[in-house]
Coordinates of C-alpha atoms in Angstrom, one line a residue:
M1 CA -3.5 -56.3 49.5
Q2 CA -2.3 -52.5 47.8
K3 CA -2.5 -53.4 44.4
R4 CA -5.7 -54.6 44.1
R5 CA -7.3 -52.1 46.5
L6 CA -5.7 -49.5 43.5
Q7 CA -7.5 -51.6 40.3
T8 CA -11.2 -51.6 42.5
V9 CA -10.4 -47.9 43.1
C10 CA -9.5 -47.6 38.7
R11 CA -12.4 -49.8 38.2
S12 CA -15.2 -47.7 39.5
T13 CA -13.9 -44.7 38.8
L14 CA -13.5 -46.0 35.3
S15 CA -17.3 -46.5 35.6
L16 CA -18.2 -43.6 37.3
A17 CA -16.8 -41.9 34.2
V18 CA -18.6 -43.6 32.5
F19 CA -21.5 -43.6 33.8
T20 CA -20.8 -39.2 33.1
G21 CA -20.9 -39.4 29.8
F22 CA -24.0 -41.4 29.5
F23 CA -25.6 -38.7 31.4
L24 CA -24.1 -36.0 29.4
L25 CA -24.9 -37.3 26.3
S26 CA -28.5 -38.3 26.8
G27 CA -28.9 -34.5 29.0
C28 CA -31.9 -32.5 26.9
L29 CA -32.6 -28.9 26.9
V30 CA -36.3 -27.8 28.2
G31 CA -38.1 -24.6 27.3
P32 CA -38.2 -22.2 24.2
D33 CA -35.0 -22.0 22.1
Y34 CA -33.9 -18.0 21.5
Q35 CA -35.9 -17.4 17.7
K36 CA -34.5 -14.0 16.7
P37 CA -38.1 -12.0 15.5
V38 CA -38.4 -10.8 12.2
F39 CA -40.1 -6.9 11.7
K40 CA -41.6 -5.9 8.8
L41 CA -40.4 -2.1 7.5
H42 CA -40.5 -0.5 4.7
S43 CA -38.6 -0.3 2.0
R44 CA -37.4 3.3 2.3
W45 CA -37.3 6.4 4.5
S46 CA -40.5 9.0 3.8
A47 CA -37.7 11.7 3.5
D48 CA -35.4 10.1 0.7
S49 CA -34.4 12.3 -1.6
R50 CA -31.5 13.4 -3.8
E51 CA -29.9 15.0 -0.6
T52 CA -30.3 12.1 1.0
P53 CA -30.7 8.8 -0.9
S54 CA -31.0 4.9 0.1
A55 CA -27.6 4.5 -0.7
P56 CA -25.4 2.7 2.7
P57 CA -24.9 5.0 4.9
E58 CA -21.2 6.0 5.9
L59 CA -21.3 5.5 10.0
A60 CA -18.0 4.8 10.6
D61 CA -16.4 7.8 12.1
W62 CA -19.2 10.5 10.4
W63 CA -17.6 13.1 12.5
Q64 CA -14.3 13.2 10.8
R65 CA -16.1 14.2 7.8
F66 CA -16.8 17.8 9.2
N67 CA -12.6 17.8 8.8
D68 CA -12.0 19.9 11.5
P69 CA -8.9 18.0 13.4
L70 CA -9.9 20.1 16.9
L71 CA -13.2 18.2 16.7
D72 CA -11.6 15.2 16.0
K73 CA -9.4 14.9 19.1
L74 CA -11.9 16.1 21.2
V75 CA -14.1 13.4 20.6
S76 CA -11.1 10.5 21.0
D77 CA -10.1 12.4 23.8
A78 CA -14.0 12.3 25.6
I79 CA -13.9 8.0 24.1
A80 CA -10.5 7.7 26.7
G81 CA -12.1 9.7 29.3
N82 CA -14.9 9.8 29.7
N83 CA -16.6 8.7 32.9
D84 CA -20.3 7.2 31.2
V85 CA -17.9 5.1 28.9
Q86 CA -15.4 4.2 31.9
S87 CA -18.4 2.6 33.7
A88 CA -19.9 1.3 30.3
K89 CA -16.6 -1.0 30.3
A90 CA -16.5 -1.9 33.6
R91 CA -20.4 -3.2 32.9
V92 CA -18.5 -5.6 30.4
R93 CA -15.8 -6.5 32.5
E94 CA -18.8 -7.3 35.3
A95 CA -20.5 -9.2 32.2
R96 CA -17.8 -11.9 31.3
A97 CA -16.9 -12.4 34.5
T98 CA -20.7 -14.1 35.2
L99 CA -20.2 -15.9 32.3
W100 CA -16.7 -17.2 32.9
Q101 CA -19.1 -18.0 37.0
T102 CA -21.5 -19.2 35.6
T103 CA -19.1 -21.3 33.2
G104 CA -18.2 -23.2 36.3
T105 CA -21.5 -24.6 37.4
L106 CA -21.0 -27.3 33.6
L107 CA -17.2 -28.4 35.6
P108 CA -16.9 -30.7 38.9
S109 CA -16.3 -28.8 42.1
I110 CA -13.4 -30.7 44.2
D111 CA -12.2 -29.8 47.6
G112 CA -9.3 -30.9 49.4
S113 CA -9.5 -31.4 53.6
A114 CA -6.4 -31.9 56.1
S115 CA -6.3 -32.6 59.8
A116 CA -4.1 -33.1 62.4
N117 CA -5.2 -33.7 65.8
R118 CA -3.2 -35.2 69.2
N119 CA -5.6 -36.2 72.5
K120 CA -5.0 -38.2 75.7
S121 CA -7.4 -40.6 77.0
A122 CA -7.2 -40.6 81.3
G123 CA -4.9 -42.9 81.7
G124 CA -3.5 -43.4 78.4
P125 CA -0.7 -42.6 76.2
E126 CA -0.8 -40.1 74.1
R127 CA -2.0 -40.6 71.1
S128 CA -1.5 -38.7 67.3
Q129 CA -4.3 -38.9 64.5
Y130 CA -3.9 -37.8 60.7
R131 CA -6.8 -37.1 58.3
G132 CA -6.4 -36.4 54.4
G133 CA -9.4 -36.8 51.2
L134 CA -10.8 -35.5 48.7
D135 CA -14.5 -34.6 48.2
S136 CA -15.9 -34.1 45.2
S137 CA -19.6 -32.8 43.2
W138 CA -20.6 -32.6 39.7
E139 CA -24.0 -31.9 39.2
I140 CA -25.5 -34.0 35.8
D141 CA -27.3 -31.3 33.4
L142 CA -29.9 -33.9 32.1
F143 CA -32.2 -31.3 30.8
G144 CA -30.4 -27.9 30.9
A145 CA -30.8 -25.5 33.4
N146 CA -27.3 -24.6 33.9
R147 CA -26.5 -24.7 30.0
R148 CA -29.4 -22.4 29.7
A149 CA -28.1 -19.8 32.3
V150 CA -24.5 -19.6 30.3
E151 CA -26.5 -19.2 27.5
A152 CA -27.8 -16.2 28.9
A153 CA -25.0 -15.1 30.5
K154 CA -23.5 -14.5 27.3
Y155 CA -26.3 -12.9 26.0
G156 CA -25.8 -10.4 28.9
L157 CA -22.1 -10.2 27.5
D158 CA -23.3 -9.2 24.9
G159 CA -25.7 -6.7 25.9
A160 CA -23.1 -5.2 28.2
K161 CA -21.2 -4.4 25.0
E162 CA -24.0 -3.5 23.2
D163 CA -24.8 -0.9 25.8
M164 CA -20.9 0.2 25.5
R165 CA -21.5 0.8 22.1
A166 CA -24.9 3.3 23.1
T167 CA -23.0 4.6 25.9
M168 CA -20.3 6.0 23.3
L169 CA -22.6 6.9 20.4
T170 CA -24.7 9.4 22.7
L171 CA -21.2 10.2 24.0
I172 CA -20.0 11.3 20.8
G173 CA -22.9 13.0 19.6
D174 CA -23.1 15.5 23.1
V175 CA -19.8 16.1 22.3
A176 CA -20.5 17.2 18.6
T177 CA -24.1 19.2 19.6
N178 CA -21.8 20.8 22.2
Y179 CA -18.7 22.2 20.2
A180 CA -21.1 23.1 17.2
E181 CA -23.4 25.3 19.4
I182 CA -19.5 26.6 20.8
R183 CA -18.8 27.7 17.5
G184 CA -22.5 29.0 16.8
L185 CA -22.2 31.5 19.9
Q186 CA -19.0 32.5 18.8
Q187 CA -20.0 33.4 16.2
Q188 CA -23.3 35.4 17.5
I189 CA -20.7 37.2 19.8
A190 CA -18.5 38.8 16.9
L191 CA -21.6 39.6 15.1
A192 CA -22.9 41.5 18.3
Q193 CA -19.8 43.1 19.2
R194 CA -19.6 44.6 15.5
T195 CA -23.3 45.1 15.3
A196 CA -22.9 47.3 19.0
I197 CA -20.0 48.8 16.9
A198 CA -22.3 50.0 14.0
Q199 CA -24.9 50.8 15.9
R200 CA -23.0 53.3 18.1
R201 CA -21.3 55.3 14.6
T202 CA -24.8 55.8 14.1
A203 CA -25.9 57.2 17.7
Q204 CA -22.5 59.1 17.5
L205 CA -23.9 60.5 13.7
T206 CA -27.7 61.1 15.0
K207 CA -26.0 63.1 17.8
D208 CA -24.2 65.4 15.2
K209 CA -27.3 66.0 13.2
F210 CA -29.2 66.6 16.3
A211 CA -26.2 69.3 17.3
A212 CA -27.1 70.7 13.8
G213 CA -30.5 70.9 14.6
A214 CA -31.4 68.5 11.5
V215 CA -32.9 65.7 13.8
S216 CA -34.9 65.3 16.8
Q217 CA -34.0 64.4 21.1
L218 CA -36.3 61.0 19.8
D219 CA -34.2 59.7 17.1
V220 CA -30.7 60.4 19.6
S221 CA -32.3 58.0 22.1
N222 CA -34.0 55.1 19.6
A223 CA -30.3 55.0 18.6
E224 CA -28.4 54.7 21.8
G225 CA -31.7 52.6 23.4
Q226 CA -30.5 49.9 20.1
A227 CA -27.1 50.2 21.1
A228 CA -27.3 49.4 24.2
T229 CA -29.9 46.8 23.4
T230 CA -27.1 44.7 21.0
E231 CA -24.8 45.3 24.3
A232 CA -27.2 44.1 26.7
G233 CA -27.0 40.8 24.8
I234 CA -23.6 40.4 24.5
P235 CA -22.9 38.9 28.7
Q236 CA -25.6 36.5 28.6
M237 CA -24.3 35.2 25.2
E238 CA -20.8 34.9 27.1
A239 CA -22.8 33.1 30.1
N240 CA -24.0 30.5 27.5
L241 CA -20.9 30.0 25.4
A242 CA -19.2 29.5 28.9
T243 CA -20.9 27.5 30.0
T244 CA -21.5 25.1 27.4
I245 CA -17.2 25.0 27.0
H246 CA -17.4 23.8 30.3
R247 CA -20.1 20.8 29.4
L248 CA -17.0 19.4 27.0
S249 CA -14.7 19.7 28.9
V250 CA -16.6 17.6 31.8
L251 CA -17.7 15.5 28.7
T252 CA -14.2 14.7 28.1
G253 CA -13.4 13.8 31.5
Q254 CA -11.3 17.0 32.5
S255 CA -12.5 19.7 34.9
P256 CA -14.8 22.2 33.3
I257 CA -12.2 25.3 32.5
A258 CA -9.9 22.5 31.3
L259 CA -10.5 23.4 28.0
D260 CA -11.3 27.4 27.9
D261 CA -8.1 28.0 26.4
I262 CA -8.4 25.9 23.5
M263 CA -11.5 27.3 22.5
A264 CA -11.0 30.3 23.2
K265 CA -10.4 30.6 19.0
T266 CA -14.0 31.6 17.2
G267 CA -14.0 28.6 14.6
K268 CA -16.3 28.3 12.0
I269 CA -19.3 26.2 12.5
P270 CA -18.6 22.2 11.5
E271 CA -20.9 22.0 8.2
P272 CA -21.7 18.6 6.4
K273 CA -20.9 17.7 3.1
W274 CA -23.9 16.7 0.4
P275 CA -25.2 14.2 -0.4
I276 CA -25.5 12.6 3.0
P277 CA -26.2 8.8 2.2
A278 CA -29.2 7.0 5.1
G279 CA -29.8 3.6 4.1
V280 CA -33.4 1.3 4.5
P281 CA -35.2 1.6 7.3
A282 CA -33.7 -2.4 7.9
D283 CA -30.4 -1.2 8.0
I284 CA -30.8 0.1 12.0
L285 CA -31.5 -3.2 13.4
L286 CA -28.0 -3.4 12.7
T287 CA -26.5 -0.5 13.7
R288 CA -28.3 0.9 16.3
P289 CA -26.4 -0.2 19.4
D290 CA -29.4 0.3 21.6
V291 CA -31.8 -2.2 19.5
R292 CA -29.0 -4.4 19.5
L293 CA -28.8 -4.6 23.2
A294 CA -32.5 -4.9 23.4
E295 CA -32.5 -7.4 21.5
R296 CA -30.2 -9.0 23.7
Q297 CA -32.4 -8.4 26.8
Y298 CA -35.2 -10.3 24.8
A299 CA -32.7 -12.9 23.9
Q300 CA -31.2 -13.6 27.0
A301 CA -34.7 -13.4 29.6
T302 CA -35.2 -16.2 26.7
A303 CA -33.2 -18.0 28.3
R304 CA -34.0 -17.6 31.4
V305 CA -37.8 -19.3 31.1
G306 CA -35.8 -22.8 29.9
Q307 CA -33.8 -21.6 33.5
K308 CA -36.7 -22.2 35.6
E309 CA -38.4 -24.3 33.6
A310 CA -35.5 -26.6 33.8
D311 CA -35.8 -26.3 38.0
R312 CA -39.3 -28.7 37.5
Y313 CA -37.2 -31.5 36.8
P314 CA -35.3 -34.0 38.8
S315 CA -31.6 -33.4 39.3
L316 CA -28.8 -35.8 39.3
T317 CA -26.0 -35.4 41.3
L318 CA -22.9 -37.6 41.3
T319 CA -20.7 -37.2 43.7
G320 CA -17.2 -38.7 45.4
N321 CA -15.1 -39.5 48.3
I322 CA -11.4 -40.2 48.8
S323 CA -10.0 -40.2 52.2
T324 CA -6.8 -41.4 54.4
S325 CA -6.5 -41.5 58.2
A326 CA -3.5 -42.7 60.0
T327 CA -1.3 -42.3 63.5
Q328 CA 2.3 -41.3 61.9
P329 CA 2.1 -39.0 58.3
G330 CA 4.4 -41.3 56.8
E331 CA 0.9 -44.4 56.2
L332 CA -1.4 -41.8 54.8
G333 CA -0.4 -43.4 51.6
K334 CA -1.2 -46.8 52.6
S335 CA -4.0 -48.4 51.0
S336 CA -4.9 -49.9 54.3
S337 CA -5.5 -45.9 55.3
I338 CA -7.4 -45.6 52.1
S339 CA -11.4 -45.2 51.9
W340 CA -13.3 -44.3 48.9
S341 CA -17.0 -44.1 48.1
A342 CA -18.9 -42.2 44.9
G343 CA -22.1 -43.0 43.6
P344 CA -25.2 -41.0 42.4
G345 CA -27.5 -39.2 43.5
L346 CA -31.0 -38.1 42.4
S347 CA -33.6 -35.1 43.4
I348 CA -36.6 -34.5 43.0
P349 CA -39.1 -32.0 42.9
I350 CA -42.4 -33.1 44.2
F351 CA -44.7 -30.6 46.0
E352 CA -43.5 -26.7 47.3
G353 CA -46.9 -24.5 46.6
G354 CA -46.2 -24.0 42.8
Q355 CA -43.3 -21.7 43.2
R356 CA -41.3 -23.6 41.0
I357 CA -43.9 -23.3 37.9
A358 CA -44.7 -19.3 39.8
A359 CA -41.5 -18.7 38.4
V360 CA -41.9 -20.0 35.4
E361 CA -44.5 -17.8 34.6
V362 CA -42.7 -14.7 36.9
A363 CA -39.7 -15.7 33.8
R364 CA -42.0 -15.9 30.8
A365 CA -43.7 -12.0 31.9
Q366 CA -40.2 -10.6 31.8
R367 CA -39.5 -12.0 28.2
D368 CA -42.8 -10.4 27.4
Q369 CA -41.9 -7.5 28.9
S370 CA -38.3 -7.4 27.2
F371 CA -39.7 -8.2 23.7
I372 CA -42.4 -5.6 24.0
N373 CA -38.9 -3.0 24.8
Y374 CA -37.6 -4.2 21.9
R375 CA -40.1 -3.8 19.5
S376 CA -40.5 -0.3 21.4
S377 CA -36.9 0.7 21.0
V378 CA -37.1 -0.1 16.7
L379 CA -39.8 2.3 16.5
T380 CA -38.0 5.0 18.0
A381 CA -35.0 4.4 16.0
L382 CA -36.5 4.5 12.8
E383 CA -38.8 7.7 14.0
D384 CA -35.5 9.7 15.0
V385 CA -34.0 8.7 11.6
E386 CA -37.2 10.6 9.7
N387 CA -37.1 12.8 12.0
A388 CA -34.2 14.2 11.5
L389 CA -34.4 13.0 8.3
V390 CA -37.2 16.1 7.6
S391 CA -35.3 18.3 9.8
M392 CA -32.7 18.5 8.6
S393 CA -34.4 19.0 5.3
K394 CA -36.9 21.1 6.4
E395 CA -33.7 23.7 7.8
R396 CA -32.0 23.9 4.6
Q397 CA -34.3 24.6 2.7
R398 CA -35.0 27.7 5.4
S399 CA -31.2 28.3 5.9
A400 CA -30.8 29.1 2.0
K401 CA -34.0 31.6 2.5
L402 CA -32.3 33.2 5.4
A403 CA -28.6 33.6 3.5
I404 CA -31.0 35.3 0.7
A405 CA -32.9 37.2 3.5
A406 CA -29.4 38.4 5.5
N407 CA -28.0 39.8 2.2
S408 CA -31.1 41.6 1.3
Y409 CA -30.6 43.2 4.8
A410 CA -26.9 43.5 4.1
K411 CA -27.6 45.6 1.1
A412 CA -30.9 47.3 2.5
L413 CA -29.1 48.4 5.5
S414 CA -26.0 49.4 3.7
L415 CA -28.3 52.1 1.1
S416 CA -30.1 53.5 4.6
R417 CA -27.0 55.0 5.7
S418 CA -25.8 56.6 2.8
L419 CA -29.1 57.8 2.4
Y420 CA -29.3 58.8 6.3
Q421 CA -25.9 60.5 6.0
S422 CA -26.9 62.4 2.8
G423 CA -30.1 63.3 4.6
N424 CA -32.9 61.8 2.0
T425 CA -34.0 58.9 4.0
S426 CA -35.7 59.6 8.1
F427 CA -33.8 57.9 11.2
L428 CA -36.9 55.2 11.3
E429 CA -35.8 53.4 8.1
L430 CA -31.9 53.5 9.2
L431 CA -33.3 51.8 12.7
N432 CA -35.2 48.8 11.0
A433 CA -33.1 48.9 8.4
E434 CA -29.8 47.7 11.7
R435 CA -32.9 45.5 13.0
S436 CA -33.4 44.1 10.1
Q437 CA -30.1 42.9 9.6
Y438 CA -28.7 42.2 12.5
S439 CA -31.8 39.6 13.2
S440 CA -31.3 38.4 9.7
E441 CA -27.8 37.7 10.8
Q442 CA -28.7 36.1 13.7
S443 CA -31.2 33.6 12.5
L444 CA -28.6 32.4 9.8
I445 CA -26.1 32.2 12.4
E446 CA -28.8 29.6 14.7
S447 CA -29.9 28.4 11.7
R448 CA -26.3 26.4 10.1
V449 CA -25.9 25.4 13.8
S450 CA -29.5 23.5 13.6
I451 CA -28.4 21.9 10.2
T452 CA -25.4 20.6 12.4
K453 CA -26.8 19.4 14.9
D454 CA -29.7 17.4 13.0
Y455 CA -26.9 15.8 11.5
I456 CA -25.5 15.2 14.2
S457 CA -28.6 13.6 15.3
L458 CA -29.1 11.9 12.4
M459 CA -25.8 10.1 11.9
K460 CA -27.0 9.0 16.4
A461 CA -30.7 8.0 15.0
L462 CA -28.8 5.7 12.4
G463 CA -26.1 4.0 14.7
G464 CA -23.2 6.1 13.7
G465 CA -20.0 5.8 15.9
W466 CA -16.6 5.5 17.7
D467 CA -15.1 2.4 15.3
G468 CA -11.8 2.2 17.1
A469 CA -10.2 -0.6 19.4
V470 CA -11.7 0.4 22.3
D471 CA -9.4 -1.5 25.7
D472 CA -12.2 -2.7 27.7
T473 CA -9.5 -5.6 30.3
K474 CA -8.0 -2.6 32.3
P475 CA -9.8 -1.8 35.7
E476 CA -10.0 1.5 36.9
I477 CA -9.3 0.0 40.4
V478 CA -5.8 -1.2 39.8
D479 CA -5.1 -3.1 43.7
G480 CA -1.5 -3.9 44.9
Y481 CA -1.2 -7.1 47.0
T482 CA -4.2 -8.7 48.5
G483 CA -3.2 -12.5 49.4
P484 CA -3.3 -12.9 53.2
H485 CA -1.6 -10.1 55.2
I486 CA -1.4 -7.8 58.4
R487 CA -3.9 -4.9 57.5
K488 CA -2.1 -1.9 57.3
V489 CA -3.4 2.2 57.5
E490 CA -5.5 3.3 54.9
T491 CA -3.6 4.7 52.0
E492 CA -5.2 5.7 49.1
S493 CA -5.4 2.9 46.2
K494 CA -4.2 3.1 42.6
T495 CA -6.2 4.2 39.7
R496 CA -5.3 4.3 35.9

């Protein structure tokens, strides 16, 4: 008898497996299949020149071409410690877990149960009742609702990774920009200090001339006023320097004053090496992480249209149950106490007031928004590159002229001082020469910083960024034992 029951269970299980396999093999997908859009782009940038040729750009670790070890270290520290990057890593872990969770809908679910009861009726003997069983269900993905959900989750994971890359790209650009501004401010402060010392010497010389009756009090006042004006600008520049260093410290994930000692020593302004290949417009579709993110979001929205479309079709669920009951634990395995059931269940949506059709339309409208956002991101990327190329090229031309002007004004100042000391020119000429020389030197420093910042903007616009390994698997907060336990007094959690 027991053998016959087991044979019946096996035949039924085999029939159920064949039935399931048939529906899985015959299952189909509804909704649109994703097709990556094709955009018509120009074959070259408008500012393409010998300085920025259309050769493939060198985007990986672009900041290392400044040959500044301190900047390289700051970038590495920022990638490891910046809070925005850590948040982006957490979003990748979230998307990965979501994919894992969604993939589970393609598999059957099995639950076990067990119970033991002891009861007694009035005047009757005490009785024990033991039960055990397994319940299973499996939603057959006839029209691909679950598979579309998995597809959307995969695109979501891809998007989270691109979001992390975009975060790192922005971070590296911000670190390099603040570093260049710090070096520029340090040079401006040094220039102001040198100029103020020279102007104080001129003021003293003017006082001596006034004492000898060679010049008027007006010249003395102008000389002292100019020196004081130059000195008055130094504290503001020092304040700007301090705040920029604080910003750089926070970007690296440290306290605002962490880099005060490291950045105390004046260094040179990072300078890009020419020529700088810029590639062709089509490159940004592959290299810009924000563009790639927008494309993955469009793909995800397309998959969700299919998911909502599949909800309009019938759904099939296979269920099975095996249970056993007995008055003694040792009798639970006997065939006489085992019962089972298995069979399909079909659910057909008939009338829901148009809710499912509306849900499809919502998904289609969201897909349109994602596509428009993707198209907009492409245009914005093109604009960013064009602007950076023009700004860098024109600023380089301006810097060349400023260098000539600064050199000429330096010669004019030297000559004016000699003539003024010998009494062959007025103080007004010397005053103008000092102002012109200081202004031209300041403008030249600012221009050199601008060229570097334009280069950084170009690298960001082209999609250059971190090319090293990034571990996105480690959680920020590490829990201890989380299984069954008695709640303890609140303690601090461990963090990386």
